[in-house]
Amino acid sequence: MKDFGFIGTGNMGGALATAVSKSTKSVLLADHFAEKAAELASKLGVQSADNLTIARECRYIFLGVKPQMMADMLSSVADILNQRDDVVLVTMAAGLSIETIRKMAGGNFRIIRIMPNTPVLVGEGEVLYSPAENVSGNELEFFIENMKYAGQLTKIDESLMDAGCSVSGCGPAFVYMFIKGLAQGGVDCGIDKETSLSLAAQTVIGAAKLLMSGDDNPDTLIKNVCSPGGSTIEGVKALEQSGLETIVENAVKAAYKRNIELGKA
Ligand SMILES: NC(=O)c1ccc[n+]([C@@H]2O[C@H](COP(=O)([O-])OP(=O)(O)OC[C@H]3O[C@@H](n4cnc5c(N)ncnc54)[C@H](OP(=O)(O)O)[C@@H]3O)[C@@H](O)[C@H]2O)c1
């Protein structure tokens, strides 16, 4: 028996497997493309297998396939899963509820629904989680303990999972677009591309850490950078005129709408 299995070792499944294998080597990896799982397993010092072996031998099974592939993947392992009473399924699929996963797998499975993001790969992820009612306290505790190298774990009501996904699951893409703009501004002002990208990325890291380290809200922190008659206030005015905050808000709402659609598909 292994503690953790991953079916699908793409961007997200691979990032989560990387985080979990820093806590334990009791991990099996499988992917459509067997070589992909084998290569990652060798890098992480764990073993690769196939979907059926994972369904038979792992206690916590991460379902790392795209939402559109979930029904097919689960139906191919459902017979084995339904013979077991010690398995916890961990779903990260955008838009798919715990009840939907249960229907697809054909049983009242213990399920932890999570919504991770790609910075999990470097231990700075945000992982929203919502356990089904039949997951025990001990099962959840063991799961959380072994996810500690993924980043920040936040318990959230399942009804808010699609909303949370639209902020932290999709958010890295939105932040990278902001970083690109910040860096391009530097390039336009004469800095070389590589240096400017590094300045922009570190600025986002530092600003986020400062926000999380104290009680000041973003408005206070903005004020702290803006001296009257100085340069920052001019940039802030330009962002306000372009409607930056509304633009970002609309991006979250567009992602939310799609998450809801995915859940109904
Ligand atoms: N990417 C993100 O930032 C993010 C954030 C939050 C949640 N998620 C969720 O994470 C899940 C995976 O997304 P992703 O971005 O990691 O996708 P991805 O990079 O395409 O990874 C999915 C992997 O699963 C493999 N796969 C497909 N069907 C399979 C099967 N039946 N058995 C074994 N492996 C199979 C795919 O192989 P092939 O390519 O050969 O089909 C691929 O390697 C999705 O449900 C998504 O909603 C992703």
CSV table of C-alpha atoms and ligand atoms in Angstrom, one decimal:
chain,number,residue,atom,x,y,z
A,1,MET,CA,0.0,0.0,0.0
A,2,LYS,CA,1.1,3.6,-0.7
A,3,ASP,CA,-0.2,6.7,0.9
A,4,PHE,CA,-0.6,8.9,-2.2
A,5,GLY,CA,-1.3,8.2,-5.8
A,6,PHE,CA,-1.6,10.7,-8.7
A,7,ILE,CA,-3.5,10.0,-11.9
A,8,GLY,CA,-2.5,12.7,-14.3
A,9,THR,CA,0.9,14.3,-13.8
A,10,GLY,CA,0.5,17.4,-16.0
A,11,ASN,CA,0.9,21.0,-14.8
A,12,MET,CA,-1.2,20.7,-11.6
A,13,GLY,CA,-0.9,17.0,-10.8
A,14,GLY,CA,2.8,17.2,-11.3
A,15,ALA,CA,3.2,20.3,-9.1
A,16,LEU,CA,1.2,18.7,-6.3
A,17,ALA,CA,3.1,15.4,-6.6
A,18,THR,CA,6.3,17.5,-6.2
A,19,ALA,CA,5.0,19.1,-3.0
A,20,VAL,CA,3.7,15.8,-1.5
A,21,SER,CA,6.9,13.9,-2.2
A,22,LYS,CA,8.9,16.5,-0.1
A,23,SER,CA,6.9,15.1,2.8
A,24,THR,CA,6.7,11.4,1.9
A,25,LYS,CA,8.1,9.0,-0.6
A,26,SER,CA,5.0,6.8,-0.3
A,27,VAL,CA,3.8,8.0,-3.7
A,28,LEU,CA,2.8,6.5,-7.0
A,29,LEU,CA,2.5,8.5,-10.2
A,30,ALA,CA,0.5,7.6,-13.4
A,31,ASP,CA,-0.2,9.5,-16.6
A,32,HIS,CA,-1.7,8.8,-20.1
A,33,PHE,CA,1.8,9.2,-21.3
A,34,ALA,CA,3.6,6.7,-19.1
A,35,GLU,CA,7.0,8.2,-19.8
A,36,LYS,CA,6.0,11.5,-18.4
A,37,ALA,CA,5.0,9.9,-15.1
A,38,ALA,CA,8.2,7.8,-15.0
A,39,GLU,CA,10.4,10.8,-15.7
A,40,LEU,CA,8.8,12.8,-12.9
A,41,ALA,CA,8.8,9.9,-10.5
A,42,SER,CA,12.6,9.4,-11.0
A,43,LYS,CA,13.2,13.1,-10.4
A,44,LEU,CA,11.1,13.0,-7.2
A,45,GLY,CA,12.5,9.7,-5.9
A,46,VAL,CA,9.1,8.0,-6.0
A,47,GLN,CA,7.7,5.2,-8.3
A,48,SER,CA,5.5,5.3,-11.4
A,49,ALA,CA,2.6,2.9,-12.1
A,50,ASP,CA,-0.6,2.7,-14.1
A,51,ASN,CA,-4.1,4.0,-13.2
A,52,LEU,CA,-5.4,0.6,-12.1
A,53,THR,CA,-2.5,0.0,-9.8
A,54,ILE,CA,-3.0,3.4,-8.2
A,55,ALA,CA,-6.7,2.7,-7.8
A,56,ARG,CA,-5.8,-0.6,-6.1
A,57,GLU,CA,-2.9,0.4,-3.9
A,58,CYS,CA,-3.1,4.1,-2.9
A,59,ARG,CA,-5.0,5.6,0.1
A,60,TYR,CA,-5.3,9.1,-1.2
A,61,ILE,CA,-5.8,9.4,-4.9
A,62,PHE,CA,-5.3,12.7,-6.6
A,63,LEU,CA,-7.4,13.0,-9.8
A,64,GLY,CA,-5.2,15.3,-11.9
A,65,VAL,CA,-6.9,15.1,-15.3
A,66,LYS,CA,-8.9,17.9,-17.1
A,67,PRO,CA,-12.5,18.2,-16.1
A,68,GLN,CA,-13.6,17.0,-19.6
A,69,MET,CA,-11.6,13.8,-19.1
A,70,MET,CA,-12.7,13.0,-15.6
A,71,ALA,CA,-15.8,10.9,-16.3
A,72,ASP,CA,-13.9,8.6,-18.7
A,73,MET,CA,-10.9,8.2,-16.4
A,74,LEU,CA,-13.1,7.5,-13.3
A,75,SER,CA,-15.3,5.0,-15.1
A,76,SER,CA,-12.2,3.0,-16.1
A,77,VAL,CA,-11.1,2.6,-12.4
A,78,ALA,CA,-14.6,2.6,-10.7
A,79,ASP,CA,-14.9,-1.2,-10.3
A,80,ILE,CA,-11.6,-1.3,-8.3
A,81,LEU,CA,-12.4,1.8,-6.3
A,82,ASN,CA,-15.8,0.5,-5.4
A,83,GLN,CA,-14.3,-2.7,-3.8
A,84,ARG,CA,-12.4,-0.6,-1.3
A,85,ASP,CA,-13.5,1.2,1.8
A,86,ASP,CA,-10.2,2.9,2.7
A,87,VAL,CA,-9.8,5.3,-0.2
A,88,VAL,CA,-10.0,9.1,-0.2
A,89,LEU,CA,-10.3,10.8,-3.6
A,90,VAL,CA,-8.7,14.2,-4.0
A,91,THR,CA,-10.2,16.2,-6.9
A,92,MET,CA,-8.7,19.4,-8.2
A,93,ALA,CA,-11.0,19.7,-11.3
A,94,ALA,CA,-12.4,23.2,-11.9
A,95,GLY,CA,-16.1,23.3,-11.8
A,96,LEU,CA,-16.8,19.7,-10.7
A,97,SER,CA,-18.5,19.3,-7.4
A,98,ILE,CA,-18.0,16.5,-4.8
A,99,GLU,CA,-21.4,15.1,-5.8
A,100,THR,CA,-20.5,15.1,-9.5
A,101,ILE,CA,-17.3,13.2,-8.8
A,102,ARG,CA,-19.3,10.7,-6.7
A,103,LYS,CA,-21.7,10.1,-9.6
A,104,MET,CA,-18.8,9.7,-12.0
A,105,ALA,CA,-17.1,7.2,-9.7
A,106,GLY,CA,-20.4,5.4,-8.9
A,107,GLY,CA,-20.2,5.5,-5.1
A,108,ASN,CA,-20.5,7.6,-1.9
A,109,PHE,CA,-16.7,8.2,-1.8
A,110,ARG,CA,-14.8,10.1,0.7
A,111,ILE,CA,-13.6,13.1,-1.3
A,112,ILE,CA,-11.5,16.1,-0.6
A,113,ARG,CA,-12.1,18.8,-3.2
A,114,ILE,CA,-9.1,21.1,-3.6
A,115,MET,CA,-8.3,24.1,-5.8
A,116,PRO,CA,-4.6,24.6,-6.0
A,117,ASN,CA,-2.5,26.9,-8.2
A,118,THR,CA,0.7,26.5,-10.1
A,119,PRO,CA,3.0,28.2,-7.5
A,120,VAL,CA,2.5,25.0,-5.6
A,121,LEU,CA,5.5,23.9,-7.6
A,122,VAL,CA,7.8,26.2,-5.6
A,123,GLY,CA,6.0,25.7,-2.3
A,124,GLU,CA,4.2,29.1,-2.5
A,125,GLY,CA,0.8,27.9,-3.7
A,126,GLU,CA,-2.6,28.7,-2.5
A,127,VAL,CA,-4.6,25.5,-2.0
A,128,LEU,CA,-8.3,25.9,-1.2
A,129,TYR,CA,-9.8,22.7,0.3
A,130,SER,CA,-13.2,21.4,1.1
A,131,PRO,CA,-13.7,17.9,2.6
A,132,ALA,CA,-16.9,15.9,2.0
A,133,GLU,CA,-19.0,15.2,5.2
A,134,ASN,CA,-17.7,11.6,5.4
A,135,VAL,CA,-14.0,12.4,5.5
A,136,SER,CA,-12.8,11.8,9.1
A,137,GLY,CA,-10.8,14.3,11.1
A,138,ASN,CA,-7.7,12.0,11.1
A,139,GLU,CA,-7.9,11.6,7.3
A,140,LEU,CA,-8.0,15.3,6.8
A,141,GLU,CA,-5.2,15.9,9.3
A,142,PHE,CA,-2.9,13.4,7.5
A,143,PHE,CA,-3.7,15.0,4.2
A,144,ILE,CA,-3.0,18.5,5.4
A,145,GLU,CA,0.3,17.4,7.1
A,146,ASN,CA,1.5,15.9,3.8
A,147,MET,CA,0.5,19.0,1.8
A,148,LYS,CA,2.5,21.4,3.9
A,149,TYR,CA,5.1,22.0,1.2
A,150,ALA,CA,2.5,23.1,-1.3
A,151,GLY,CA,2.0,26.5,0.3
A,152,GLN,CA,-0.9,28.0,2.1
A,153,LEU,CA,-3.9,25.8,2.7
A,154,THR,CA,-7.3,27.5,3.2
A,155,LYS,CA,-10.5,25.7,4.1
A,156,ILE,CA,-13.4,27.0,2.2
A,157,ASP,CA,-17.1,26.1,1.9
A,158,GLU,CA,-17.6,24.0,-1.2
A,159,SER,CA,-20.3,26.5,-2.5
A,160,LEU,CA,-17.4,29.1,-2.8
A,161,MET,CA,-14.9,26.8,-4.6
A,162,ASP,CA,-15.7,28.2,-8.1
A,163,ALA,CA,-15.3,31.7,-6.8
A,164,GLY,CA,-12.1,30.9,-5.0
A,165,CYS,CA,-10.8,29.2,-8.1
A,166,SER,CA,-11.4,32.3,-10.1
A,167,VAL,CA,-9.2,34.3,-7.8
A,168,SER,CA,-6.3,32.0,-6.7
A,169,GLY,CA,-6.5,29.1,-9.2
A,170,CYS,CA,-6.7,31.4,-12.3
A,171,GLY,CA,-5.0,34.3,-10.6
A,172,PRO,CA,-1.4,33.4,-11.4
A,173,ALA,CA,-2.1,34.0,-15.1
A,174,PHE,CA,-3.6,37.4,-14.3
A,175,VAL,CA,-0.6,38.3,-12.2
A,176,TYR,CA,1.9,37.3,-14.9
A,177,MET,CA,0.1,39.7,-17.3
A,178,PHE,CA,0.6,42.5,-14.8
A,179,ILE,CA,4.3,41.5,-14.4
A,180,LYS,CA,4.7,41.5,-18.2
A,181,GLY,CA,3.3,45.1,-18.3
A,182,LEU,CA,5.4,46.3,-15.4
A,183,ALA,CA,8.5,44.8,-17.0
A,184,GLN,CA,7.7,46.2,-20.5
A,185,GLY,CA,7.4,49.6,-18.9
A,186,GLY,CA,11.0,49.2,-17.7
A,187,VAL,CA,12.1,48.1,-21.1
A,188,ASP,CA,10.4,51.2,-22.7
A,189,CYS,CA,12.4,53.3,-20.2
A,190,GLY,CA,15.7,51.7,-21.2
A,191,ILE,CA,16.3,48.7,-18.9
A,192,ASP,CA,17.2,45.4,-20.6
A,193,LYS,CA,14.4,42.8,-20.7
A,194,GLU,CA,15.9,40.3,-18.3
A,195,THR,CA,16.7,42.8,-15.6
A,196,SER,CA,13.3,44.5,-15.9
A,197,LEU,CA,11.4,41.1,-15.7
A,198,SER,CA,13.4,40.3,-12.5
A,199,LEU,CA,12.7,43.8,-11.0
A,200,ALA,CA,9.0,43.4,-11.8
A,201,ALA,CA,8.7,39.8,-10.4
A,202,GLN,CA,10.6,40.6,-7.2
A,203,THR,CA,8.4,43.7,-6.7
A,204,VAL,CA,5.3,41.6,-6.9
A,205,ILE,CA,6.7,39.0,-4.4
A,206,GLY,CA,7.8,41.8,-2.0
A,207,ALA,CA,4.5,43.8,-2.2
A,208,ALA,CA,2.5,40.6,-1.6
A,209,LYS,CA,4.7,39.6,1.4
A,210,LEU,CA,4.4,43.1,2.9
A,211,LEU,CA,0.6,43.0,2.6
A,212,MET,CA,0.4,39.6,4.3
A,213,SER,CA,2.9,40.5,7.0
A,214,GLY,CA,0.8,43.1,8.8
A,215,ASP,CA,-2.6,44.6,9.2
A,216,ASP,CA,-2.4,47.4,6.6
A,217,ASN,CA,-4.9,47.2,3.8
A,218,PRO,CA,-3.8,47.7,0.2
A,219,ASP,CA,-5.0,51.3,0.2
A,220,THR,CA,-2.7,52.2,3.1
A,221,LEU,CA,0.2,50.5,1.4
A,222,ILE,CA,-0.5,52.3,-1.8
A,223,LYS,CA,-0.5,55.6,0.1
A,224,ASN,CA,2.8,54.6,1.7
A,225,VAL,CA,4.5,54.5,-1.7
A,226,CYS,CA,3.0,57.7,-3.0
A,227,SER,CA,4.6,60.9,-1.7
A,228,PRO,CA,2.6,64.0,-2.6
A,229,GLY,CA,4.0,65.5,-5.9
A,230,GLY,CA,6.1,62.4,-6.4
A,231,SER,CA,6.4,59.9,-9.3
A,232,THR,CA,4.3,57.0,-8.0
A,233,ILE,CA,1.2,59.0,-7.7
A,234,GLU,CA,1.5,59.8,-11.4
A,235,GLY,CA,1.6,56.1,-12.3
A,236,VAL,CA,-1.3,55.4,-9.9
A,237,LYS,CA,-3.4,58.1,-11.7
A,238,ALA,CA,-2.5,56.5,-15.0
A,239,LEU,CA,-3.7,53.1,-13.7
A,240,GLU,CA,-6.9,54.6,-12.3
A,241,GLN,CA,-7.7,56.3,-15.6
A,242,SER,CA,-7.2,52.9,-17.4
A,243,GLY,CA,-9.5,51.3,-14.9
A,244,LEU,CA,-7.0,48.6,-13.8
A,245,GLU,CA,-9.0,47.4,-10.7
A,246,THR,CA,-12.2,47.0,-12.7
A,247,ILE,CA,-10.3,45.2,-15.5
A,248,VAL,CA,-8.9,42.7,-13.0
A,249,GLU,CA,-12.3,42.3,-11.3
A,250,ASN,CA,-13.9,41.6,-14.7
A,251,ALA,CA,-11.2,38.9,-15.4
A,252,VAL,CA,-12.2,37.1,-12.2
A,253,LYS,CA,-15.9,37.3,-13.1
A,254,ALA,CA,-15.2,36.0,-16.6
A,255,ALA,CA,-13.3,33.0,-15.1
A,256,TYR,CA,-16.1,32.5,-12.6
A,257,LYS,CA,-18.7,32.3,-15.3
A,258,ARG,CA,-16.6,29.7,-17.2
A,259,ASN,CA,-16.2,27.7,-14.0
A,260,ILE,CA,-19.9,27.6,-13.5
A,261,GLU,CA,-20.4,26.5,-17.2
A,262,LEU,CA,-17.8,23.7,-16.7
A,263,GLY,CA,-19.7,22.4,-13.7
A,264,LYS,CA,-22.9,22.2,-15.8
A,265,ALA,CA,-21.3,20.6,-18.8
B,1,LIG,N1,-3.3,24.4,-14.5
B,1,LIG,C1,-3.7,25.0,-13.4
B,1,LIG,O1,-3.3,26.1,-13.1
B,1,LIG,C2,-4.9,24.5,-12.6
B,1,LIG,C3,-5.3,25.2,-11.4
B,1,LIG,C4,-6.2,24.6,-10.6
B,1,LIG,C5,-6.8,23.4,-11.0
B,1,LIG,N2,-6.4,22.8,-12.1
B,1,LIG,C6,-7.1,21.5,-12.4
B,1,LIG,O2,-6.1,20.5,-12.5
B,1,LIG,C7,-6.5,19.5,-13.4
B,1,LIG,C8,-5.4,19.2,-14.3
B,1,LIG,O3,-5.1,20.3,-15.1
B,1,LIG,P1,-3.7,20.6,-15.7
B,1,LIG,O4,-3.6,22.0,-16.1
B,1,LIG,O5,-2.6,20.0,-14.9
B,1,LIG,O6,-3.8,19.7,-17.1
B,1,LIG,P2,-2.7,19.0,-17.9
B,1,LIG,O7,-1.4,19.7,-17.8
B,1,LIG,O8,-3.3,18.7,-19.3
B,1,LIG,O9,-2.5,17.6,-17.2
B,1,LIG,C9,-3.4,16.5,-17.2
B,1,LIG,C10,-2.6,15.3,-17.4
B,1,LIG,O10,-3.5,14.2,-17.2
B,1,LIG,C11,-3.2,13.2,-18.3
B,1,LIG,N3,-4.4,12.4,-18.5
B,1,LIG,C12,-5.5,12.6,-19.3
B,1,LIG,N4,-6.3,11.6,-19.2
B,1,LIG,C13,-5.7,10.7,-18.4
B,1,LIG,C14,-6.1,9.4,-18.0
B,1,LIG,N5,-7.3,8.8,-18.3
B,1,LIG,N6,-5.2,8.7,-17.2
B,1,LIG,C15,-4.0,9.3,-16.8
B,1,LIG,N7,-3.6,10.5,-17.2
B,1,LIG,C16,-4.5,11.2,-18.0
B,1,LIG,C17,-2.9,14.1,-19.5
B,1,LIG,O11,-2.2,13.4,-20.5
B,1,LIG,P3,-2.4,13.8,-22.0
B,1,LIG,O12,-1.9,15.2,-22.1
B,1,LIG,O13,-1.6,12.8,-22.8
B,1,LIG,O14,-3.9,13.7,-22.3
B,1,LIG,C18,-2.0,15.2,-18.8
B,1,LIG,O15,-0.7,14.7,-18.7
B,1,LIG,C19,-7.7,20.0,-14.1
B,1,LIG,O16,-8.9,19.3,-13.6
B,1,LIG,C20,-7.8,21.4,-13.8
B,1,LIG,O17,-9.1,21.9,-13.7
B,1,LIG,C21,-5.5,23.3,-12.9
